[in-house]
Coordinates of N, CA, C and O in Angstrom, one line a residue:
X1 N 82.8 44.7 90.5 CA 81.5 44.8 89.8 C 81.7 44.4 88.3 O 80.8 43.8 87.7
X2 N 83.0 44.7 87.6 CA 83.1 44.7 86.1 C 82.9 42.8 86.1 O 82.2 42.1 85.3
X3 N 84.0 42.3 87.3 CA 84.0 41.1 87.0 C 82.8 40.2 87.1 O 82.8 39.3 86.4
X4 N 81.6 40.4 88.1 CA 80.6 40.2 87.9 C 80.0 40.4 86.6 O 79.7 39.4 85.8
X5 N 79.9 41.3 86.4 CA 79.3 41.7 84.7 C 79.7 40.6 83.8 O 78.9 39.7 83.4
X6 N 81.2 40.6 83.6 CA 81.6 39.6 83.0 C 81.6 38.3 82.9 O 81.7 37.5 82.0
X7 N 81.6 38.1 84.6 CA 81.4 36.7 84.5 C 79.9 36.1 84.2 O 79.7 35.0 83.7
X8 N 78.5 37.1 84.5 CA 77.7 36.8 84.2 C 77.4 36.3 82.3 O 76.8 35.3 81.8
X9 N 78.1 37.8 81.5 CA 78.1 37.7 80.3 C 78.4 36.5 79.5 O 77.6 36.0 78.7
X10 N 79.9 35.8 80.0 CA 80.4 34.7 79.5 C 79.7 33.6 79.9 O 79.7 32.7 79.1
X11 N 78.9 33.3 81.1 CA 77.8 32.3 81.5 C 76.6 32.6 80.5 O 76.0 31.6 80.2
X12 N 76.3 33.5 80.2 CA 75.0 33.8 79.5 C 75.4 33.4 78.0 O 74.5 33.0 77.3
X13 N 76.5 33.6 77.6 CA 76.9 33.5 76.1 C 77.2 31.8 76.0 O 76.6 31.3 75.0
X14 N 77.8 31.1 76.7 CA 77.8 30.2 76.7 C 76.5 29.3 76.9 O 76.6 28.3 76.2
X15 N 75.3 29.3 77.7 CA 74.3 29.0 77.6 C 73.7 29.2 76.2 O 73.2 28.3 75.6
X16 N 73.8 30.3 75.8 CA 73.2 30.7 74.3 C 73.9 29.5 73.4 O 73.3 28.8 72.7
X17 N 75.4 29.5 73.7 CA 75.9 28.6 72.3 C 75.5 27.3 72.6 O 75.3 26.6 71.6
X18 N 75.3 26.7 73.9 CA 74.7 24.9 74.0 C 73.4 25.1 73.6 O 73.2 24.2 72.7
X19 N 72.3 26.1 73.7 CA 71.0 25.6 73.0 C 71.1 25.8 71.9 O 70.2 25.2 71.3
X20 N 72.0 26.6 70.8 CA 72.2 27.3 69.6 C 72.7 26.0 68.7 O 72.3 25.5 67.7
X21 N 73.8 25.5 69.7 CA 74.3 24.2 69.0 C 73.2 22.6 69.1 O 73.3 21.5 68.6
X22 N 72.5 22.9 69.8 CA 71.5 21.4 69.9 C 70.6 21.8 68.9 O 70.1 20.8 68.4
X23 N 70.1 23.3 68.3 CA 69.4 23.7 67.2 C 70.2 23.6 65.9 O 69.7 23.2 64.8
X24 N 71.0 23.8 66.0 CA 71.9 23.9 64.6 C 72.1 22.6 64.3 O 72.3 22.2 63.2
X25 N 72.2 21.6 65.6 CA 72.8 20.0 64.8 C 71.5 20.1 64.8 O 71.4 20.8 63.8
X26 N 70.0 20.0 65.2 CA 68.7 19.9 64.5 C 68.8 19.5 62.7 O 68.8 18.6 61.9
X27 N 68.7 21.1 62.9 CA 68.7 21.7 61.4 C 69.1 21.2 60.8 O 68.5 20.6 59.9
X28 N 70.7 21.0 60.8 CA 71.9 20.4 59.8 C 71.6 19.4 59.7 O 72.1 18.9 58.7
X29 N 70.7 18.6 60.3 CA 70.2 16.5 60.1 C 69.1 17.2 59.1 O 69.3 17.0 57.9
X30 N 68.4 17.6 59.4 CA 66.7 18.3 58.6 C 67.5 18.6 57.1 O 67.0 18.1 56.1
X31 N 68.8 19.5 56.9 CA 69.6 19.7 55.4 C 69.6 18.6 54.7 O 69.1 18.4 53.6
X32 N 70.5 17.7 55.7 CA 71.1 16.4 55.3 C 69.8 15.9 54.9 O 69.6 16.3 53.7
X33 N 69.4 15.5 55.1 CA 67.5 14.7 55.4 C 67.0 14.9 54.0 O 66.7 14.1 53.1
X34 N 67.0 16.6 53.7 CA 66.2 16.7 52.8 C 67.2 16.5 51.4 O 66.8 15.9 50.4
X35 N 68.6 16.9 51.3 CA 69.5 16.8 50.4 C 69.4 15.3 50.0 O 69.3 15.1 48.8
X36 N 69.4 14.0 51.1 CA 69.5 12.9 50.8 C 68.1 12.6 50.0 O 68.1 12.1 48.9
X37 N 67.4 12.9 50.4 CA 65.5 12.4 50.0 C 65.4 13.1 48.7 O 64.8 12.5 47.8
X38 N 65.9 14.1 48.5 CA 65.7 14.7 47.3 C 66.8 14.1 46.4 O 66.7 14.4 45.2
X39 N 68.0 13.5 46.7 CA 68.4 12.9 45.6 C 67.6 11.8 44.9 O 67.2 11.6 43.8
X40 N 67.4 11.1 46.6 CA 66.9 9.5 46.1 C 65.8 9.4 45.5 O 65.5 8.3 45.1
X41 N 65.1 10.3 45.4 CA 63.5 10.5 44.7 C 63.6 10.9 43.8 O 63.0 10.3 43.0
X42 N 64.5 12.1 43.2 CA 64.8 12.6 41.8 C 63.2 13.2 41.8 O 62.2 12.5 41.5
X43 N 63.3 14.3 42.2 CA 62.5 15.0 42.1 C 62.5 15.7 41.1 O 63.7 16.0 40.7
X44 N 61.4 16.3 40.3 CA 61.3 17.2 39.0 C 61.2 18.8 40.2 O 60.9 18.9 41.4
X45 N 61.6 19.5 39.3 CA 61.6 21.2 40.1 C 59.5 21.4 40.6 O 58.9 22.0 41.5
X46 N 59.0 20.6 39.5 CA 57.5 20.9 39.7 C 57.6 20.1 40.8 O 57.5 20.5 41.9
X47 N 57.7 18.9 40.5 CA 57.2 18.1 42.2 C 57.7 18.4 43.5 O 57.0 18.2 44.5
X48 N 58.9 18.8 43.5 CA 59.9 19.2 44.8 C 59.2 20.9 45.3 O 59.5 21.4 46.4
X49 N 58.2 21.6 44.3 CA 57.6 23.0 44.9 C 56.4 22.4 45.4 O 55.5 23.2 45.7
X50 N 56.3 21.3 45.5 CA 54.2 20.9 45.6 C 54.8 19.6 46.9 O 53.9 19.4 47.7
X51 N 56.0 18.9 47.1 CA 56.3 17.8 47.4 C 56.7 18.4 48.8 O 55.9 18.1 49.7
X52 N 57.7 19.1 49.2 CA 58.1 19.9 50.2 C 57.6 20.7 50.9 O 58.6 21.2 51.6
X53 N 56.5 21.1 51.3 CA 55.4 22.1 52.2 C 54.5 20.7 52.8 O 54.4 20.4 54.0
X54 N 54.1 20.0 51.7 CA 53.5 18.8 52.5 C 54.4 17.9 53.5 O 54.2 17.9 54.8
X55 N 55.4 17.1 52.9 CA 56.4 16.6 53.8 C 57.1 17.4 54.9 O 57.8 16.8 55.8
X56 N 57.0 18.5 55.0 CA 57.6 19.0 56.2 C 56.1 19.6 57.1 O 56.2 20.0 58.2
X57 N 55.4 19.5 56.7 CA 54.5 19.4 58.1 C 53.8 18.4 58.2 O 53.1 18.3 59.3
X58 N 53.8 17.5 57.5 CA 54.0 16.1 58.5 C 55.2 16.0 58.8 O 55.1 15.9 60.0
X59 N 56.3 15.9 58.6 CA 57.3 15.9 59.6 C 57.2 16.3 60.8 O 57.5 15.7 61.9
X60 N 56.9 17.5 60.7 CA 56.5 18.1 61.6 C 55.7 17.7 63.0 O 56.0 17.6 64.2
X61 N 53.9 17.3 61.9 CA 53.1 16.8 63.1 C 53.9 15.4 63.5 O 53.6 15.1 64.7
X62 N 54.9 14.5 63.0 CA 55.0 13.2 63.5 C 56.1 13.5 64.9 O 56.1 12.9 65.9
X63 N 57.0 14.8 64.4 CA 57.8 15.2 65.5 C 57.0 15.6 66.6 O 57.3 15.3 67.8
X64 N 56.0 16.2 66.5 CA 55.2 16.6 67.9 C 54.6 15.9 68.2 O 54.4 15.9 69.5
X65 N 53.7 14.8 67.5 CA 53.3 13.5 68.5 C 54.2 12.6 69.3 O 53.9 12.5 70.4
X66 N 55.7 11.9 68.9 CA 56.1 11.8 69.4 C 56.5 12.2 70.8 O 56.7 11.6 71.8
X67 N 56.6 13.5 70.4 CA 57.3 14.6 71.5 C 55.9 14.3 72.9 O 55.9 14.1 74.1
X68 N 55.0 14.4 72.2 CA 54.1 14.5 73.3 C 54.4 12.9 74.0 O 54.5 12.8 75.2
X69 N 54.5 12.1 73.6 CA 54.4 10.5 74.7 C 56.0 10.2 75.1 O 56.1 9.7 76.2
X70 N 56.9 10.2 74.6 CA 58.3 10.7 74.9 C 57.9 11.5 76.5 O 57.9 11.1 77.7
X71 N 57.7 12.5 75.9 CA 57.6 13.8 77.5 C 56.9 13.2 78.4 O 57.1 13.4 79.6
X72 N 55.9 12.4 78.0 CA 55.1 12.0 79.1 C 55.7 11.4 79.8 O 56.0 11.7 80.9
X73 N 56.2 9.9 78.8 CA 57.0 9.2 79.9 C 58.6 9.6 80.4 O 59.0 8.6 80.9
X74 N 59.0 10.1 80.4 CA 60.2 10.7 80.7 C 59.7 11.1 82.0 O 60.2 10.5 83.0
X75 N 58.3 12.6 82.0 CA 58.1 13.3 83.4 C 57.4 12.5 84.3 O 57.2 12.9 85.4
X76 N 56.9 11.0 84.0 CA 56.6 9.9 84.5 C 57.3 9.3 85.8 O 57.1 9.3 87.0
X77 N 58.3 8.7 84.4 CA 59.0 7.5 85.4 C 60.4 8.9 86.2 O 60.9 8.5 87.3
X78 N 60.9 10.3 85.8 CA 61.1 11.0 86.4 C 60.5 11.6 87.9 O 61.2 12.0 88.8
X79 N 59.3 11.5 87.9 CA 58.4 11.9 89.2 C 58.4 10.8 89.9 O 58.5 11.1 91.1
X80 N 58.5 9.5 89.5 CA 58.2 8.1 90.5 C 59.8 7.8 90.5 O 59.9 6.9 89.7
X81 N 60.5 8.0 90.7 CA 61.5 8.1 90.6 C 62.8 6.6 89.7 O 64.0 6.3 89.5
X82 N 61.6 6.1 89.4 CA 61.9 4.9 88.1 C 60.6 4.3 87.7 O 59.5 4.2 88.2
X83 N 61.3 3.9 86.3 CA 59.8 2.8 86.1 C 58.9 1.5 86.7 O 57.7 1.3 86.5
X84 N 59.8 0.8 87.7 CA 59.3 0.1 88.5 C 58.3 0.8 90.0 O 57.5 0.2 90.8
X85 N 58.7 2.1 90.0 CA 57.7 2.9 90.9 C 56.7 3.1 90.9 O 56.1 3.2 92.0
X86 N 56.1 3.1 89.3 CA 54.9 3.8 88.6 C 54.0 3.0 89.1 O 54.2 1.8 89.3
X87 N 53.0 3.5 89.4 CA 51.6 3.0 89.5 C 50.9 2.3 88.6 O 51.2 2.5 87.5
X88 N 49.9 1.3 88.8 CA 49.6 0.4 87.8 C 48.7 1.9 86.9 O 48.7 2.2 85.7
X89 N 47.9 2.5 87.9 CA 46.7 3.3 87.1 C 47.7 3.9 86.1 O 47.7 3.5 85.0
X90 N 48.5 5.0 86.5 CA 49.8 5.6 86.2 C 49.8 5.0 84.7 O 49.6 5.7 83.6
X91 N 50.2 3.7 84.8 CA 50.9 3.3 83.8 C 49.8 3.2 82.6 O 50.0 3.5 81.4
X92 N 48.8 2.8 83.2 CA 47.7 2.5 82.4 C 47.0 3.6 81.2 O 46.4 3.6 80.1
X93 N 47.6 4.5 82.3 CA 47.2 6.4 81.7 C 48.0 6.4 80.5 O 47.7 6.5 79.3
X94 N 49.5 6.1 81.1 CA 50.4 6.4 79.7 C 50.2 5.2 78.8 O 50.1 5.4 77.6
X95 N 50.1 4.6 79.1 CA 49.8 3.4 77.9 C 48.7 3.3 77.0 O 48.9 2.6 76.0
X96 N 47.3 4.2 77.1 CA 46.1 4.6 77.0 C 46.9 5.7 75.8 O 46.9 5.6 74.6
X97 N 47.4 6.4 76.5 CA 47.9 8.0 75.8 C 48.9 7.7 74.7 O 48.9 8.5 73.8
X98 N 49.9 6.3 74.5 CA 50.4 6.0 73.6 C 49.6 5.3 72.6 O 50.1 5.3 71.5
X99 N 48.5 4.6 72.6 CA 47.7 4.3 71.9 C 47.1 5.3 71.5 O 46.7 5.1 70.3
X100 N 46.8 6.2 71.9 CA 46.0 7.4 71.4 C 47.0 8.4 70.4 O 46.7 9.1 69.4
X101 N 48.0 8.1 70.9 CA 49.3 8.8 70.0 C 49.4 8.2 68.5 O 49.3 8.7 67.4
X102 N 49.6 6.8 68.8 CA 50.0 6.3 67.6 C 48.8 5.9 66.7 O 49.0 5.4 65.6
X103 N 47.2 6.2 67.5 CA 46.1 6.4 66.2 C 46.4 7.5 65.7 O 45.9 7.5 64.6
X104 N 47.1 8.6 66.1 CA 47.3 9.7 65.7 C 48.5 9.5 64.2 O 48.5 9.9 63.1
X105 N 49.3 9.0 64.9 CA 50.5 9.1 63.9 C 49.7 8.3 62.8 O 49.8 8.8 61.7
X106 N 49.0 7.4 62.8 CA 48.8 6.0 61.7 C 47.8 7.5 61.1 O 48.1 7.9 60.0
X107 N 47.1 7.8 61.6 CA 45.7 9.0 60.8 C 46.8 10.0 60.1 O 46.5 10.5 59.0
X108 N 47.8 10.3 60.6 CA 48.8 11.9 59.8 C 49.4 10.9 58.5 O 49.4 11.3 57.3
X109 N 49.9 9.6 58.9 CA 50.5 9.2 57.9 C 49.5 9.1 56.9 O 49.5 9.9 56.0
X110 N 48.6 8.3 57.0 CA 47.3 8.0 55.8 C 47.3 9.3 55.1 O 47.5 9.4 53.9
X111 N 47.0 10.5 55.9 CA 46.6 11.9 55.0 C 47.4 12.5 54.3 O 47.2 13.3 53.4
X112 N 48.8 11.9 54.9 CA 50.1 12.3 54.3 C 50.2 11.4 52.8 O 50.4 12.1 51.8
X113 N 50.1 10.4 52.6 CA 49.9 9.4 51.4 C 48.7 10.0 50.8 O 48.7 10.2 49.6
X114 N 47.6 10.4 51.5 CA 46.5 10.6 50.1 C 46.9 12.3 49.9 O 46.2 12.8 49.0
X115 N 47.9 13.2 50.6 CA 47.6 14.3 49.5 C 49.2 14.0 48.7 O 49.7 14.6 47.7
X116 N 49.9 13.0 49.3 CA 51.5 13.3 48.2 C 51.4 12.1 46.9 O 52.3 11.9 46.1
X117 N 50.2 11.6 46.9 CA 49.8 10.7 46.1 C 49.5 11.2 44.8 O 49.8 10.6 43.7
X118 N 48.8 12.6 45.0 CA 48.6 13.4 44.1 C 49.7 14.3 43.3 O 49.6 14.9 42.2
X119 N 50.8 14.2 44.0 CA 51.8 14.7 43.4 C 53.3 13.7 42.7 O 54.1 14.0 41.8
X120 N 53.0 12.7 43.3 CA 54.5 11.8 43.3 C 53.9 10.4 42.9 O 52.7 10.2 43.3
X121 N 54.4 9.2 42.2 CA 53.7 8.1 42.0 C 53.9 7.7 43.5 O 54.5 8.2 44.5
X122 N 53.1 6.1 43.2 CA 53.2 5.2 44.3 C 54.5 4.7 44.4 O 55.1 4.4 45.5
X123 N 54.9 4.5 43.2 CA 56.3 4.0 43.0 C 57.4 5.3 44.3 O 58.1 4.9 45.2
X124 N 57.3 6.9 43.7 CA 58.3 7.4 44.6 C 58.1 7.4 46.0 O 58.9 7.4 46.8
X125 N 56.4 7.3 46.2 CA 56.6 7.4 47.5 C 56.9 6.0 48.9 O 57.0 6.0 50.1
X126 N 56.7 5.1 47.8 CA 57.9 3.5 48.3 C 59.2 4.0 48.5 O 59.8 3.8 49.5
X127 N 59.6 4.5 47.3 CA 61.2 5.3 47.3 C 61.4 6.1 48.7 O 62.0 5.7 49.7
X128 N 60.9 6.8 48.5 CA 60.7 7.9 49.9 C 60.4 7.0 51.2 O 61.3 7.2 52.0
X129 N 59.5 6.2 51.5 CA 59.7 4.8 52.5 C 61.5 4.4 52.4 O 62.3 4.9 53.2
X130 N 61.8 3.6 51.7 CA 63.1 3.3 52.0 C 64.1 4.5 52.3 O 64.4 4.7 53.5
X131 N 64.7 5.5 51.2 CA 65.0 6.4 51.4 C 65.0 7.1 52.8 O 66.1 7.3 53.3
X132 N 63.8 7.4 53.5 CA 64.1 7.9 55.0 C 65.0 6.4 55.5 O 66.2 6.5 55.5
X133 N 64.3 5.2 55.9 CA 65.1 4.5 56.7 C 66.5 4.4 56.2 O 67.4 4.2 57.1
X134 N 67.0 4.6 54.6 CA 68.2 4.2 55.2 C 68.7 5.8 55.7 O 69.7 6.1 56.4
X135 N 68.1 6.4 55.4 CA 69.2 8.2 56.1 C 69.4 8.1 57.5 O 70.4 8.5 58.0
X136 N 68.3 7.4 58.3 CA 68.3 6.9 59.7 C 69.5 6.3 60.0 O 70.4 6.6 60.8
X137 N 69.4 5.2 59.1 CA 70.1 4.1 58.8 C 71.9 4.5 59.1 O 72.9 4.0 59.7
X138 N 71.7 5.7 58.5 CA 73.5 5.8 58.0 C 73.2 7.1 59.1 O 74.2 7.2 59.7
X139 N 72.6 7.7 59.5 CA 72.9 8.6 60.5 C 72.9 7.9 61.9 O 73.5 8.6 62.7
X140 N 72.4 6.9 62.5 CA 72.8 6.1 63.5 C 74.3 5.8 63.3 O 75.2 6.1 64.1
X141 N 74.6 5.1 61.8 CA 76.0 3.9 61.3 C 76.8 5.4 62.2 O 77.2 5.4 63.4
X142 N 76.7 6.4 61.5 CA 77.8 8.0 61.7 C 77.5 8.2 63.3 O 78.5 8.6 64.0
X143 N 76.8 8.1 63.8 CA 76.6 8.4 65.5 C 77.6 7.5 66.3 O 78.6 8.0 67.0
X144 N 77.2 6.1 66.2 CA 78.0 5.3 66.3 C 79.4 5.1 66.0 O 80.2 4.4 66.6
X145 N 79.7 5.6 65.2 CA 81.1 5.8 64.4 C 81.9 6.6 65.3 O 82.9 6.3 66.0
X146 N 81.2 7.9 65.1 CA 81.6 9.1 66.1 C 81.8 8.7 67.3 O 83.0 8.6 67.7
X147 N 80.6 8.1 68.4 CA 80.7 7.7 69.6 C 81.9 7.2 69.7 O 82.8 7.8 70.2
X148 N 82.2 5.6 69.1 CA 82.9 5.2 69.2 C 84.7 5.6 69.0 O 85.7 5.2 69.7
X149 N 84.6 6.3 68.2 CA 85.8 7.2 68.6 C 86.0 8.4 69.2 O 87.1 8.9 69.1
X150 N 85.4 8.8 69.7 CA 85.3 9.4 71.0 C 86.1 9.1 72.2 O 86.9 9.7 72.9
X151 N 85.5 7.6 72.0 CA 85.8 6.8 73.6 C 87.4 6.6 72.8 O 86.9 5.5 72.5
X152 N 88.3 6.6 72.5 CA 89.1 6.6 72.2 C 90.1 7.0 73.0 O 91.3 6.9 72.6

């Protein structure tokens, strides 16, 4: 019985630390993210308290629209058991729903520029345009980096 116990315990702790750790590399990119953007912008302490509540819920909503046409197609071509399975209607549905997504993203972004407009020139928030791509930019270069020495 003890060993039961235990073996359940160490299965259960270990499950805890793989979703703990897919949250924590989250976060730690979200640090990184915001450490980088807030160099590259040179934010004043006034703008970075008025600048930061806005940018992270649009971050936010852009992460969950995503998430929503991602999941779709994933449980999609998952259920048909590939993408060449899918049904024309099927497909038409998700294709409909990605268009619907990305009026969505294009409407968060606009609202996102007219309230950080108010806070930051036009000038930073071009800054802030480049700035995210290259953080992408160099967190792919570092993914890649890594992968590749991996396979090593």
């Amino acid at each position: 019985m003890k060993k039961i116990i235990t073996l359940i315990t160490i299965t259960l702790f270990c499950i805890f630390t793989v979703n703990a750790q897919g949250k924590k590399s989250r976060e730690k990119i979200k640090a990184l993210k915001i450490a980088y953007l807030t160099e590259q912008l040179n934010l004043s302490s006034t703008e970075a308290e008025k600048f930061w509540p806005i940018y992270n819920a649009y971050s936010e909503k852009q992460h969950e629209l995503r998430n929503i046409i991602r999941t779709e197609i994933k449980n999609t071509v998952k259920e048909n058991g590939d993408i060449n399975s899918v049904s024309e209607k099927t497909a038409e549905r998700i294709i409909k729903l990605k268009l619907a997504t990305d009026k969505k993203i294009y409407e968060a972004q606009n609202k996102f520029i007219d309230d950080i407009k108010k806070i930051i020139s036009y000038q930073k928030i071009m800054q802030l345009q480049v700035a995210e791509l290259n953080f992408g930019r160099k967190l792919m270069k570092k993914y890649r980096h890594k992968k590749g020495n991996s396979k090593d």
